[in-house]
Amino acid sequence: MSSVAVIDYGMGNLHSITKALQHVAPNIDVRVTSNKNQILQADRVVFPGVGAIRDCMNALHQSGLDEVILEAFQSGKPILGVCLGMQALLTFSEENNGTKCLGLIPGEVIHFPQPLLAENGKKLKIPHMGWNQVEQSFNHPLWNKIAPKSRFYFVHSYFARPDDESVVAGTTDYPDTFCCALARENIFAVQFHPEKSHVAGLQLLENFLQWDGSF
Amino acid sequence: MGLATRIIPCLDVDDGRVVKGVQFVDIRDAGDPVEVARRYDREGADEITFLDITATHHDRDTIVHVVEEVAGEVFIPLTVGGGIRTVEDIRTMLNAGADKVGINSAAVANPEFVKQAAERFGSQCIVVAIDAKQVSNAGEPRRWEIFTHGGRKATGIDAIAWAKKMVDYGAGEILLTSMDRDGTKKGFDLHLTRAISEAVIVPVIASGGVGNLEHLAEGVIEGKADAVLAASIFHFAEYSIQQAKQYMADREIEVRFYDQ
């Protein structure tokens, strides 16, 4: 039986992502775990997360899971980063007065500018919360069967700005265009929450469970 | 292209049953919150809010089971409010599959609770529910205060100052209900909604008083709400969520449509 490990490092609610994975693939072994061996033995790895980046990075260092994520990446197995799990992949986040991150994808994580004004002068709220459209930057197996400009559910105040634009797999406008999906080798990472994004989100999770890690 | 204004149906749940008389012809048990949530999901609701109005603490387990069941098949954000008083209450709801919790009277009784909750679980899941009532007289500058106990008990707290304080304490969103309008079908208190929405950086959900689709649209256009919440217009099947979205789209409000 194919297996997927959802990394549990004590940050936030892993319930939704687990339920969504089980829903799209009832025959896959979905395991919420902080155990190194279980993570490295799984066929696929989901790296979720909500909350503040400093707490996230501290929890990863203390548990040694930062090393496990690097090892999982080097092993070539498919990895899906979600929300804070995407931001943690970059080099550095300006959240919490500056926090060093995993550095798997060179670049930084920055806050939406304040005040945030739409073209018509309307003040936009932070966090960016709700359903926004995702432009697919290139064909990737994880976008399979997902219509261009489908809406996904977002809730965040910071976003990734990778150094190398070729890793940008998807963008969203709020009001300026920002990177909402990253792809590098066997990693795909999204700022939105596929587990809360109805049919488009479930399709993305299904695609991940079928992905061999190449594109 | 941009962020869609959210339309959020709210289910009032008492001891595991939807109250305020749901009248759908096409569902078997209109009092079953799981069936009603499923229907709203099919119609394209952007989120669903459950308000637990169960009177006794003992019977609260029922809402936990409702959330568990809905979360296993409805993959949009779910919020649970009503009776959230402790960190343990929040943990229970999140573990059941809720994405956000609404904190109301516990915030008034102990504002520090909101801070603790946001630090522990993240602001993204902390919605502070504010029940406000106009206290100024005609001709005076408008002023609203916070009321608890379903609008019966005055607190003397200014609504705008309170909303700002709750955001400083970590609220990720404000669910604003006008106690003057709740249940009246006369529309949102647009002055209140706008005053609060313009005072805080986080999204504001307007609630209380929706009687028709124009009320939803004006809540966004004039009230500057980021999301609109309604119960009875959807429960009584006066309008579907799809109709509400079409109406708002016709008023040039960005909404999320999806094709089944």
Short mmCIF file of C-alpha atoms in Angstrom, two decimals:
data_model
loop_
_atom_site.label_atom_id
_atom_site.label_comp_id
_atom_site.label_asym_id
_atom_site.label_seq_id
_atom_site.Cartn_x
_atom_site.Cartn_y
_atom_site.Cartn_z
CA MET A 1 0.00 0.00 0.00
CA SER A 2 1.25 3.44 -0.91
CA SER A 3 1.90 5.70 2.08
CA VAL A 4 2.07 9.39 2.88
CA ALA A 5 3.55 10.92 6.03
CA VAL A 6 2.10 14.18 7.31
CA ILE A 7 4.88 15.76 9.37
CA ASP A 8 3.71 16.59 12.89
CA TYR A 9 6.03 19.08 14.57
CA GLY A 10 3.43 20.44 16.96
CA MET A 11 2.35 23.41 14.85
CA GLY A 12 -1.34 23.75 14.23
CA ASN A 13 -4.11 21.64 13.00
CA LEU A 14 -3.20 18.60 10.93
CA HIS A 15 -6.68 17.22 11.08
CA SER A 16 -8.01 18.90 7.91
CA ILE A 17 -5.14 17.92 5.64
CA THR A 18 -5.26 14.33 6.90
CA LYS A 19 -8.99 14.04 6.36
CA ALA A 20 -8.71 15.49 2.87
CA LEU A 21 -5.92 13.06 1.90
CA GLN A 22 -7.96 10.14 3.22
CA HIS A 23 -10.97 11.40 1.33
CA VAL A 24 -9.23 11.51 -2.07
CA ALA A 25 -7.39 8.22 -1.56
CA PRO A 26 -9.11 5.88 0.90
CA ASN A 27 -6.61 3.13 0.04
CA ILE A 28 -3.51 5.09 0.93
CA ASP A 29 -1.91 4.86 4.35
CA VAL A 30 -1.98 8.44 5.67
CA ARG A 31 0.14 8.79 8.79
CA VAL A 32 0.49 11.87 10.98
CA THR A 33 3.93 11.46 12.46
CA SER A 34 7.01 13.07 13.99
CA ASN A 35 8.98 9.84 13.71
CA LYS A 36 12.07 10.12 11.51
CA ASN A 37 11.92 6.57 10.19
CA GLN A 38 8.24 6.72 9.39
CA ILE A 39 8.78 9.95 7.46
CA LEU A 40 11.76 8.63 5.53
CA GLN A 41 10.06 5.32 4.78
CA ALA A 42 6.87 6.92 3.46
CA ASP A 43 6.41 7.19 -0.30
CA ARG A 44 5.39 10.82 -0.02
CA VAL A 45 5.69 13.58 2.55
CA VAL A 46 3.35 16.46 3.38
CA PHE A 47 4.89 19.38 5.25
CA PRO A 48 2.01 21.49 6.62
CA GLY A 49 1.95 24.35 9.10
CA VAL A 50 0.13 27.36 10.45
CA GLY A 51 1.17 30.01 12.94
CA ALA A 52 4.39 31.98 13.31
CA ILE A 53 7.62 31.08 11.50
CA ARG A 54 9.89 31.41 14.55
CA ASP A 55 7.85 28.81 16.48
CA CYS A 56 7.84 26.61 13.40
CA MET A 57 11.62 26.75 12.91
CA ASN A 58 12.28 26.26 16.64
CA ALA A 59 10.04 23.20 16.67
CA LEU A 60 11.81 21.79 13.60
CA HIS A 61 15.29 22.34 15.09
CA GLN A 62 14.40 20.91 18.49
CA SER A 63 12.85 17.79 17.02
CA GLY A 64 15.55 17.33 14.38
CA LEU A 65 12.83 17.30 11.75
CA ASP A 66 14.63 20.02 9.79
CA GLU A 67 17.32 17.42 8.97
CA VAL A 68 14.65 14.85 8.16
CA ILE A 69 13.02 17.20 5.64
CA LEU A 70 16.38 17.79 3.95
CA GLU A 71 16.98 14.05 3.85
CA ALA A 72 13.52 13.41 2.42
CA PHE A 73 14.22 16.02 -0.27
CA GLN A 74 17.55 14.43 -1.18
CA SER A 75 15.92 11.01 -1.39
CA GLY A 76 13.81 12.31 -4.28
CA LYS A 77 10.41 11.42 -2.85
CA PRO A 78 7.55 13.81 -3.58
CA ILE A 79 7.14 16.52 -0.94
CA LEU A 80 4.18 18.88 -0.64
CA GLY A 81 4.61 22.03 1.46
CA VAL A 82 1.46 23.84 2.55
CA CYS A 83 1.14 27.43 3.87
CA LEU A 84 3.82 27.89 6.55
CA GLY A 85 5.30 24.63 5.26
CA MET A 86 5.94 26.46 1.98
CA GLN A 87 7.41 29.56 3.62
CA ALA A 88 9.77 27.46 5.75
CA LEU A 89 11.41 26.10 2.58
CA LEU A 90 12.93 29.47 1.67
CA THR A 91 16.17 30.91 3.04
CA PHE A 92 14.82 33.62 5.27
CA SER A 93 11.54 35.11 6.50
CA GLU A 94 11.16 38.69 7.70
CA GLU A 95 8.52 37.50 10.21
CA ASN A 96 9.39 37.68 13.94
CA ASN A 97 12.13 40.28 13.28
CA GLY A 98 13.83 37.95 10.82
CA THR A 99 13.97 34.17 10.95
CA LYS A 100 16.35 31.82 9.18
CA CYS A 101 14.47 29.06 7.36
CA LEU A 102 15.39 25.74 5.74
CA GLY A 103 16.91 27.20 2.58
CA LEU A 104 15.80 24.47 0.20
CA ILE A 105 14.58 27.16 -2.16
CA PRO A 106 16.76 30.30 -2.25
CA GLY A 107 14.74 33.41 -1.53
CA GLU A 108 12.85 35.21 1.19
CA VAL A 109 9.42 35.48 2.74
CA ILE A 110 8.02 38.99 3.08
CA HIS A 111 4.94 40.72 4.53
CA PHE A 112 2.30 42.34 2.34
CA PRO A 113 3.06 46.07 2.17
CA GLN A 114 1.00 48.31 4.45
CA PRO A 115 -1.25 50.04 3.69
CA LEU A 116 -2.27 47.65 0.96
CA LEU A 117 -4.26 49.53 -1.67
CA ALA A 118 -6.17 48.20 -4.67
CA GLU A 119 -6.03 50.04 -8.00
CA ASN A 120 -9.30 51.81 -7.17
CA GLY A 121 -7.83 53.04 -3.87
CA LYS A 122 -9.73 50.53 -1.75
CA LYS A 123 -7.83 49.42 1.35
CA LEU A 124 -7.22 45.68 1.25
CA LYS A 125 -7.27 43.61 4.41
CA ILE A 126 -4.40 41.66 5.91
CA PRO A 127 -4.38 38.70 6.32
CA HIS A 128 -5.21 37.88 2.71
CA MET A 129 -8.13 35.64 3.61
CA GLY A 130 -10.54 33.86 1.32
CA TRP A 131 -10.83 32.46 -2.20
CA ASN A 132 -8.49 33.87 -4.79
CA GLN A 133 -7.53 32.85 -8.31
CA VAL A 134 -4.37 30.95 -9.09
CA GLU A 135 -2.58 31.44 -12.39
CA GLN A 136 -0.58 28.34 -13.32
CA SER A 137 2.88 29.48 -14.42
CA PHE A 138 3.68 26.27 -16.32
CA ASN A 139 2.42 22.75 -16.74
CA HIS A 140 3.16 20.62 -13.74
CA PRO A 141 1.69 17.25 -12.77
CA LEU A 142 0.13 18.87 -9.69
CA TRP A 143 -1.95 21.21 -11.85
CA ASN A 144 -3.36 18.26 -13.77
CA LYS A 145 -7.16 18.54 -14.35
CA ILE A 146 -7.29 21.89 -12.53
CA ALA A 147 -8.79 24.68 -14.63
CA PRO A 148 -6.65 27.79 -15.16
CA LYS A 149 -7.50 30.54 -12.67
CA SER A 150 -9.28 28.18 -10.31
CA ARG A 151 -9.93 29.65 -6.88
CA PHE A 152 -8.20 28.31 -3.77
CA TYR A 153 -8.60 29.24 -0.11
CA PHE A 154 -5.87 31.45 1.35
CA VAL A 155 -5.12 32.80 4.81
CA HIS A 156 -1.73 34.46 5.26
CA SER A 157 0.06 37.77 5.79
CA TYR A 158 3.47 36.78 4.40
CA PHE A 159 4.40 35.35 1.01
CA ALA A 160 7.41 33.76 -0.67
CA ARG A 161 9.68 35.63 -3.05
CA PRO A 162 12.13 33.11 -4.51
CA ASP A 163 15.36 34.38 -6.06
CA ASP A 164 14.97 32.19 -9.11
CA GLU A 165 11.74 32.99 -10.92
CA SER A 166 11.81 29.69 -12.76
CA VAL A 167 10.65 27.91 -9.56
CA VAL A 168 7.42 29.94 -9.48
CA ALA A 169 4.69 27.45 -10.40
CA GLY A 170 1.70 29.64 -9.64
CA THR A 171 0.79 33.25 -8.94
CA THR A 172 -2.07 35.19 -7.37
CA ASP A 173 -2.93 38.91 -7.39
CA TYR A 174 -3.50 40.79 -4.09
CA PRO A 175 -3.36 43.38 -5.60
CA ASP A 176 0.20 42.84 -6.87
CA THR A 177 1.14 39.46 -8.25
CA PHE A 178 2.82 37.16 -5.74
CA CYS A 179 4.14 33.62 -5.86
CA CYS A 180 1.56 31.19 -4.43
CA ALA A 181 3.11 27.94 -5.65
CA LEU A 182 6.70 26.75 -5.97
CA ALA A 183 8.14 23.76 -7.77
CA ARG A 184 11.70 22.55 -7.48
CA GLU A 185 12.59 18.97 -8.40
CA ASN A 186 10.58 16.71 -6.05
CA ILE A 187 9.13 19.60 -4.04
CA PHE A 188 5.84 21.30 -4.75
CA ALA A 189 4.67 23.91 -2.27
CA VAL A 190 1.58 26.07 -2.05
CA GLN A 191 0.63 29.10 0.01
CA PHE A 192 -3.10 28.29 -0.14
CA HIS A 193 -4.83 25.43 1.65
CA PRO A 194 -5.71 22.64 -0.81
CA GLU A 195 -7.44 20.76 2.03
CA LYS A 196 -9.93 23.64 2.33
CA SER A 197 -10.24 24.45 -1.37
CA HIS A 198 -13.13 22.25 -2.38
CA VAL A 199 -12.85 20.34 -5.67
CA ALA A 200 -9.78 22.16 -7.00
CA GLY A 201 -7.93 21.56 -3.75
CA LEU A 202 -8.89 17.91 -3.57
CA GLN A 203 -7.75 17.48 -7.18
CA LEU A 204 -4.35 18.93 -6.29
CA LEU A 205 -4.01 16.49 -3.38
CA GLU A 206 -5.03 13.63 -5.65
CA ASN A 207 -2.42 14.76 -8.18
CA PHE A 208 0.20 14.82 -5.44
CA LEU A 209 -0.64 11.27 -4.42
CA GLN A 210 -0.07 10.17 -8.02
CA TRP A 211 3.04 12.22 -8.63
CA ASP A 212 6.40 10.47 -8.97
CA GLY A 213 8.39 13.58 -8.05
CA SER A 214 9.51 14.54 -11.55
CA PHE A 215 8.21 17.11 -14.03
CA MET B 1 -9.17 38.99 -10.97
CA GLY B 2 -8.83 39.10 -7.22
CA LEU B 3 -10.08 37.98 -3.87
CA ALA B 4 -13.74 36.94 -3.79
CA THR B 5 -16.18 38.29 -1.22
CA ARG B 6 -17.22 35.34 0.90
CA ILE B 7 -20.81 34.27 1.44
CA ILE B 8 -21.15 32.32 4.67
CA PRO B 9 -24.33 30.49 5.67
CA CYS B 10 -24.70 30.12 9.42
CA LEU B 11 -26.40 27.19 11.12
CA ASP B 12 -27.76 27.68 14.62
CA VAL B 13 -27.42 24.31 16.28
CA ASP B 14 -29.17 23.34 19.52
CA ASP B 15 -28.26 19.97 20.97
CA GLY B 16 -27.17 18.71 17.56
CA ARG B 17 -30.18 19.96 15.62
CA VAL B 18 -30.48 22.94 13.28
CA VAL B 19 -33.01 25.41 14.66
CA LYS B 20 -34.90 28.28 13.01
CA GLY B 21 -36.86 25.79 10.90
CA VAL B 22 -35.08 24.76 7.78
CA GLN B 23 -37.39 24.08 4.86
CA PHE B 24 -35.61 22.35 2.04
CA VAL B 25 -37.69 20.03 -0.08
CA ASP B 26 -34.77 18.02 -1.32
CA ILE B 27 -33.13 16.88 1.87
CA ARG B 28 -34.44 14.11 4.05
CA ASP B 29 -33.84 15.60 7.45
CA ALA B 30 -33.84 19.38 7.43
CA GLY B 31 -32.85 19.49 11.08
CA ASP B 32 -29.70 17.49 10.53
CA PRO B 33 -26.76 19.93 10.43
CA VAL B 34 -24.66 17.48 8.43
CA GLU B 35 -27.25 17.31 5.65
CA VAL B 36 -27.72 21.06 5.64
CA ALA B 37 -23.95 21.67 5.54
CA ARG B 38 -23.65 19.20 2.66
CA ARG B 39 -26.31 21.10 0.76
CA TYR B 40 -24.64 24.47 1.29
CA ASP B 41 -21.37 22.97 0.17
CA ARG B 42 -22.98 21.74 -3.05
CA GLU B 43 -24.49 25.18 -3.64
CA GLY B 44 -21.04 26.78 -3.43
CA ALA B 45 -20.89 28.25 0.08
CA ASP B 46 -17.45 29.76 0.68
CA GLU B 47 -17.37 28.74 4.34
CA ILE B 48 -19.87 27.40 6.85
CA THR B 49 -20.37 28.67 10.39
CA PHE B 50 -21.97 26.63 13.15
CA LEU B 51 -23.30 28.55 16.10
CA ASP B 52 -23.83 26.20 19.03
CA ILE B 53 -26.69 27.54 21.10
CA THR B 54 -26.95 24.46 23.31
CA ALA B 55 -27.76 25.72 26.77
CA THR B 56 -25.99 23.15 28.93
CA HIS B 57 -22.32 22.31 28.91
CA HIS B 58 -23.05 18.61 29.14
CA ASP B 59 -24.73 18.50 25.75
CA ARG B 60 -21.89 20.25 23.95
CA ASP B 61 -20.42 16.96 22.79
CA THR B 62 -23.10 16.84 20.14
CA ILE B 63 -21.64 19.81 18.23
CA VAL B 64 -18.25 18.11 18.28
CA HIS B 65 -19.73 15.09 16.53
CA VAL B 66 -21.48 17.32 13.99
CA VAL B 67 -18.21 19.07 13.15
CA GLU B 68 -16.37 15.75 12.88
CA GLU B 69 -18.88 14.39 10.44
CA VAL B 70 -19.07 17.53 8.30
CA ALA B 71 -15.26 17.91 8.24
CA GLY B 72 -14.93 14.41 6.84
CA GLU B 73 -16.77 15.32 3.66
CA VAL B 74 -17.01 19.08 3.28
CA PHE B 75 -13.68 20.60 2.28
CA ILE B 76 -14.19 24.30 2.82
CA PRO B 77 -13.41 26.32 5.95
CA LEU B 78 -15.61 25.54 8.95
CA THR B 79 -16.08 27.88 11.91
CA VAL B 80 -17.66 26.94 15.24
CA GLY B 81 -18.88 29.52 17.72
CA GLY B 82 -20.92 29.42 20.89
CA GLY B 83 -19.65 28.34 24.30
CA ILE B 84 -15.93 28.64 23.46
CA ARG B 85 -14.44 29.60 26.84
CA THR B 86 -11.15 27.79 27.30
CA VAL B 87 -8.04 26.77 25.37
CA GLU B 88 -9.28 23.22 25.78
CA ASP B 89 -12.60 24.11 24.08
CA ILE B 90 -10.63 25.45 21.10
CA ARG B 91 -8.42 22.39 20.93
CA THR B 92 -11.48 20.13 20.99
CA MET B 93 -13.09 21.99 18.09
CA LEU B 94 -9.92 22.10 15.98
CA ASN B 95 -9.33 18.41 16.58
CA ALA B 96 -12.88 17.72 15.49
CA GLY B 97 -12.09 19.41 12.17
CA ALA B 98 -13.05 23.06 12.68
CA ASP B 99 -10.69 25.55 11.04
CA LYS B 100 -11.69 28.55 13.13
CA VAL B 101 -13.48 29.21 16.39
CA GLY B 102 -15.66 32.17 17.24
CA ILE B 103 -15.06 33.70 20.68
CA ASN B 104 -17.69 36.06 22.02
CA SER B 105 -18.62 36.46 25.70
CA ALA B 106 -15.43 34.78 26.93
CA ALA B 107 -13.49 37.59 25.24
CA VAL B 108 -15.57 40.23 27.02
CA ALA B 109 -15.15 38.45 30.37
CA ASN B 110 -11.41 37.99 29.87
CA PRO B 111 -9.74 39.72 26.90
CA GLU B 112 -6.45 37.97 27.70
CA PHE B 113 -8.10 34.73 26.59
CA VAL B 114 -8.02 35.97 23.00
CA LYS B 115 -4.30 36.68 23.32
CA GLN B 116 -3.63 33.23 24.76
CA ALA B 117 -5.73 31.57 22.08
CA ALA B 118 -3.99 33.42 19.23
CA GLU B 119 -0.54 32.64 20.64
CA ARG B 120 -1.38 28.98 21.08
CA PHE B 121 -3.27 28.27 17.85
CA GLY B 122 -2.45 31.19 15.54
CA SER B 123 -4.54 34.23 14.65
CA GLN B 124 -5.81 32.54 11.50
CA CYS B 125 -8.21 30.42 13.54
CA ILE B 126 -9.38 33.03 16.05
CA VAL B 127 -12.55 34.87 15.08
CA VAL B 128 -13.79 37.36 17.65
CA ALA B 129 -17.57 37.69 17.50
CA ILE B 130 -18.84 41.13 18.45
CA ASP B 131 -22.47 41.85 19.27
CA ALA B 132 -23.01 45.60 19.06
CA LYS B 133 -25.96 47.90 19.61
CA GLN B 134 -26.34 51.58 18.84
CA VAL B 135 -26.34 53.66 22.04
CA SER B 136 -26.37 57.18 20.59
CA ASN B 137 -29.61 59.06 20.08
CA ALA B 138 -30.85 60.50 16.81
CA GLY B 139 -28.90 63.61 15.90
CA GLU B 140 -25.83 62.61 17.93
CA PRO B 141 -22.71 61.16 16.34
CA ARG B 142 -23.30 57.42 16.00
CA ARG B 143 -21.89 55.25 18.73
CA TRP B 144 -22.22 51.53 19.42
CA GLU B 145 -21.45 49.44 22.46
CA ILE B 146 -20.84 45.77 23.10
CA PHE B 147 -23.73 43.75 24.47
CA THR B 148 -23.66 40.20 25.77
CA HIS B 149 -26.31 37.61 26.61
CA GLY B 150 -28.02 37.88 23.26
CA GLY B 151 -28.11 41.66 23.38
CA ARG B 152 -29.68 41.93 26.83
CA LYS B 153 -26.67 42.89 28.88
CA ALA B 154 -24.84 46.17 28.30
CA THR B 155 -21.10 46.28 28.96
CA GLY B 156 -20.39 49.97 28.37
CA ILE B 157 -17.55 49.03 26.00
CA ASP B 158 -17.28 51.08 22.79
CA ALA B 159 -17.59 48.76 19.78
CA ILE B 160 -14.91 50.37 17.60
CA ALA B 161 -12.36 50.51 20.42
CA TRP B 162 -13.19 46.91 21.28
CA ALA B 163 -12.71 45.69 17.71
CA LYS B 164 -9.31 47.38 17.53
CA LYS B 165 -8.31 45.91 20.88
CA MET B 166 -9.32 42.41 19.81
CA VAL B 167 -7.22 42.71 16.65
CA ASP B 168 -4.25 43.89 18.75
CA TYR B 169 -4.80 40.83 20.93
CA GLY B 170 -4.59 38.53 17.94
CA ALA B 171 -8.05 38.17 16.41
CA GLY B 172 -7.59 37.14 12.77
CA GLU B 173 -11.10 38.12 11.80
CA ILE B 174 -14.13 39.93 13.26
CA LEU B 175 -17.66 38.56 13.06
CA LEU B 176 -19.80 41.63 13.60
CA THR B 177 -23.48 41.32 14.51
CA SER B 178 -25.81 44.26 14.88
CA MET B 179 -28.14 43.43 17.76
CA ASP B 180 -30.47 46.18 16.52
CA ARG B 181 -30.88 44.38 13.20
CA ASP B 182 -30.51 40.70 14.11
CA GLY B 183 -33.70 38.88 13.18
CA THR B 184 -35.38 41.97 11.71
CA LYS B 185 -34.77 41.28 7.98
CA LYS B 186 -34.16 45.02 7.54
CA GLY B 187 -30.57 44.62 6.39
CA PHE B 188 -27.20 45.09 8.08
CA ASP B 189 -26.46 48.16 10.17
CA LEU B 190 -24.32 49.63 7.38
CA HIS B 191 -22.94 52.49 9.46
CA LEU B 192 -21.75 50.08 12.12
CA THR B 193 -20.29 47.66 9.58
CA ARG B 194 -18.41 50.36 7.76
CA ALA B 195 -17.13 51.97 10.96
CA ILE B 196 -15.69 48.68 12.20
CA SER B 197 -14.39 47.50 8.82
CA GLU B 198 -12.54 50.76 8.25
CA ALA B 199 -11.13 50.73 11.79
CA VAL B 200 -9.40 47.35 11.61
CA ILE B 201 -6.90 45.73 9.26
CA VAL B 202 -8.37 42.22 9.47
CA PRO B 203 -11.41 41.00 7.52
CA VAL B 204 -14.87 41.80 8.90
CA ILE B 205 -17.85 39.49 8.42
CA ALA B 206 -21.14 41.37 8.50
CA SER B 207 -24.05 39.66 10.24
CA GLY B 208 -27.50 40.43 11.52
CA GLY B 209 -30.57 41.51 9.63
CA VAL B 210 -30.29 40.07 6.12
CA GLY B 211 -33.74 39.79 4.53
CA ASN B 212 -32.94 39.86 0.83
CA LEU B 213 -30.05 39.73 -1.64
CA GLU B 214 -29.71 43.48 -1.93
CA HIS B 215 -28.89 43.51 1.77
CA LEU B 216 -25.91 41.26 1.10
CA ALA B 217 -24.69 43.49 -1.73
CA GLU B 218 -25.05 46.73 0.23
CA GLY B 219 -23.19 45.15 3.17
CA VAL B 220 -20.20 44.86 0.86
CA ILE B 221 -20.60 48.03 -1.22
CA GLU B 222 -21.67 50.45 1.51
CA GLY B 223 -20.74 48.52 4.66
CA LYS B 224 -17.28 47.57 3.28
CA ALA B 225 -17.68 44.07 4.69
CA ASP B 226 -15.17 41.46 3.54
CA ALA B 227 -17.66 38.63 3.95
CA VAL B 228 -21.39 38.37 4.60
CA LEU B 229 -23.11 35.89 6.87
CA ALA B 230 -26.78 35.00 6.81
CA ALA B 231 -28.96 32.30 8.28
CA SER B 232 -32.66 32.48 7.60
CA ILE B 233 -32.67 33.61 3.95
CA PHE B 234 -30.76 30.46 3.08
CA HIS B 235 -32.45 28.12 5.57
CA PHE B 236 -35.92 28.88 4.37
CA ALA B 237 -34.69 28.37 0.83
CA GLU B 238 -35.86 31.85 -0.07
CA TYR B 239 -32.63 32.16 -1.97
CA SER B 240 -29.89 29.72 -2.82
CA ILE B 241 -26.23 30.52 -2.31
CA GLN B 242 -25.86 30.48 -6.11
CA GLN B 243 -28.58 33.11 -6.48
CA ALA B 244 -26.91 35.24 -3.85
CA LYS B 245 -23.60 35.02 -5.72
CA GLN B 246 -25.19 35.81 -9.06
CA TYR B 247 -26.90 38.85 -7.54
CA MET B 248 -23.65 40.09 -6.08
CA ALA B 249 -21.78 39.45 -9.32
CA ASP B 250 -24.40 41.54 -11.13
CA ARG B 251 -23.57 44.34 -8.69
CA GLU B 252 -19.92 43.95 -9.72
CA ILE B 253 -18.83 42.28 -6.51
CA GLU B 254 -16.23 39.59 -7.10
CA VAL B 255 -17.53 36.18 -6.00
CA ARG B 256 -16.44 32.59 -6.37
CA PHE B 257 -18.41 30.44 -8.80
CA TYR B 258 -17.66 26.89 -9.46
CA ASP B 259 -19.10 24.48 -12.00
CA GLN B 260 -20.24 21.16 -10.71
#
